[in-house]
């Protein structure tokens, strides 16, 4: 699979990772070599095979509906980049 | 005073109980060792309260109130959150993150009486096979400082190998315990997926990640594993089964073994040294009376491509929470929200992590999901089936841990070449099976490991087999 | 509205489930608390935390499924929906994609006295996001994550609705089902029930759907009608002027009564759903579903029929009284305590609803309790309080902290005039208004009302109008 610059820009934007123009061509080379290895998968016919998303098939771990969590807002906000009056702050979002 | 580091975990426990030495003495000894071996860069941070914890343990021992691992100084991979301690996951992103809570693995070991010496270095977010992706610098292999210790739990592996702690915790997503254990000449076990709680263990790929242990030998590993395993209601993927006494199982004479040899895989080993070592190891097992049977592990050769779809896909979502809003690195003067996200993440993550997020995003994106993600999930099923078929005939499967011995720092630049480091370790993660690596000899002074993969929840059987091997060999003491 | 164009509407209703704790954490779900005081480690998406499903949410979803005769999935499977937004802490929302817990079902609505069935495509469980406040700071958005992780049931309808009126009827029906099932408080002003509407138009007789727009987050019955009507008119105007409808998300502005396009993000729709590896499928047994089905509370339809039978009220009254569980319970409580329940229906739907509407309140916030209502109606029944007197008391009671009995006394309404006294007053009034009396006796019947009015005025409303009528006719015939 060829990774065009358009594809790279798309996945960069989806994953919110800015990619330096200077490294784009090297990065594309790396990604292509990884995908080439990954595409070994195409050698095997998987028609009719169920996908397996987890080593454990099913579970019954459920939680009781109890509000027992102790919430220490100030402690959790100590390492937050920007807060005020208990709010987390970000650059203004325009909807 | 005797060299405390030569003692096994069991001997240290007995020494502490019989007051031959105190936990403070043992802790001081290790702290001194850590200081002497600073150059290895094994630790990201040290616990300033280690001696206080040791003192508490000594008091408990004096009052005969000691827990199972009372006073034993250990190290934690810096992927396990510890309350009020820095937890970086080897990343600039979390350089200043002081965790407000503790992981279950830490809590369990803490209540078992261990003394926490500090947090060990690792590949960033556990993504790497050489420990070179750590934001806090490479870790050096104590056997040859020009070489890598393996990864991602490289810090923990060197800490045990260089006698900087009694044992250490690690995590294994595609071989991150077993490969560094092999490179450093120690024992490393990755239990069954779900055996050890993932609560507070920073996620790389949730369906593959599993916590485990680095130790000097199989018995030490068994004892340590007993203390971290068990059901945890805070982890939905935790297995609700009673933990058997691994230590007793490891020593038991009643365990039966039929070891499967995946014929094709062994035939295809490229490195002759590795191949020869495998057969030498097999001879040791045979001599100790273990039955051996050739098996066919179909489709196992697809493990690497399957892994490099699933792990990046899961990590691409797991690492979205690092957005510069609630914790972690934030870029300076973001001009808008997207700028905040895109620069914080570009600056906070290293190159390898970014590469994997991008690959994962690609494999899940519209138009590619079926060809990559879904296809990988299907082959994953086939790989699991191959193992299940094999376990109808054998109790465990033997393979090399790695395709080669430790390599020189900065010597592998091609990502795929680096990924190939894990070809023998990845299959167990895909299926969620327990696996262990133990030292099996050296090539030009550099250690090699062999790996045993067991059926679900059969850690005890693997530890018993490993102990049998170690009783009939001395590689683990070299 | 327009005879050429048919509107096609489908609704996505988000219902907050009234659990004590969040869907994947033990944090409380209380509304209106200080910012970020209800967001736990899990809700904040800190490194290393894991979700564990709240069992109550599954039960509630199954209840809803049973109530609409839908298929219930045999497994609860969760998926990650990936997108970045500051009030979405993990960078993904845990939702359901394949195998939603509730499958196809249907709901009946009544429109112009005809029953119509609206198909339900699915209903699935997911977590709510937090809130972003954009007006609090000049150049910043403020994030409050209290709501993050609140359990939601998203109910998706088929595009079966043909007018804003139908949409409102459907929404009201959903509201009554969820409140009768007690799975949500249905409080729209607090966002417990929110609605997105997919709106398109086509020519009558067309089979194909037109391009649709999605109207986001409409939070009252009144606004949904206005928003849809506005949007339909907007679309018709565009198409009739030769334009075409752009498939987009639009925001309804209640103040301006218009919809406007939300700045559409380039990739907004590639959510890269994949199964959440932190949550393995939860098995839902047939027994569990049967158990829940058996314990379902009485639903509105059943109650409407029973009320007509038990309390001899009209169908119209019974339907209105069963608009919400609270109202229905209020009525039944009162009806059981008085000898003529139809009186309760009239007063509750009449004067009580009037004052509730006037004050923009729901029955659960009524300042006149069911006990107050019983008290008032008993007094009317025994004749010690007149209708107009009760009416006055209801109004006074709303804005007073004093009890009904005290208010009645204060207003002198307890001194209902006896027959003798009333006769005296009537006699006096007829004497004082001899002119009118003469006109009346000469055939101007309308003046009867005038005399009643005078008597009521004289008695300050404390007289029973029926009695006044009776006595006055008698007197006038003399």
mmCIF file with all atom_site columns, C-alpha atoms in Angstrom, chain C residues 67 102 121 130 154 212 216 268 339 358:
data_model
loop_
_atom_site.group_PDB
_atom_site.id
_atom_site.type_symbol
_atom_site.label_atom_id
_atom_site.label_alt_id
_atom_site.label_comp_id
_atom_site.label_asym_id
_atom_site.label_entity_id
_atom_site.label_seq_id
_atom_site.pdbx_PDB_ins_code
_atom_site.Cartn_x
_atom_site.Cartn_y
_atom_site.Cartn_z
_atom_site.occupancy
_atom_site.B_iso_or_equiv
_atom_site.pdbx_formal_charge
_atom_site.auth_seq_id
_atom_site.auth_comp_id
_atom_site.auth_asym_id
_atom_site.auth_atom_id
_atom_site.pdbx_PDB_model_num
ATOM 1  C CA . UNK C 1 67  ? -41.549 -2.443 27.168 1.00 0.00 ? 67  UNK C CA 1
ATOM 2  C CA . UNK C 1 102 ? -32.056 -3.434 22.308 1.00 0.00 ? 102 UNK C CA 1
ATOM 3  C CA . UNK C 1 121 ? -34.304 0.746  14.950 1.00 0.00 ? 121 UNK C CA 1
ATOM 4  C CA . UNK C 1 130 ? -18.893 16.339 29.898 1.00 0.00 ? 130 UNK C CA 1
ATOM 5  C CA . UNK C 1 154 ? -29.741 6.172  22.875 1.00 0.00 ? 154 UNK C CA 1
ATOM 6  C CA . UNK C 1 212 ? -31.159 14.997 5.424  1.00 0.00 ? 212 UNK C CA 1
ATOM 7  C CA . UNK C 1 216 ? -28.592 18.675 17.353 1.00 0.00 ? 216 UNK C CA 1
ATOM 8  C CA . UNK C 1 268 ? -15.910 14.546 11.715 1.00 0.00 ? 268 UNK C CA 1
ATOM 9  C CA . UNK C 1 339 ? -65.399 9.276  47.111 1.00 0.00 ? 339 UNK C CA 1
ATOM 10 C CA . UNK C 1 358 ? -48.213 29.002 34.590 1.00 0.00 ? 358 UNK C CA 1
#
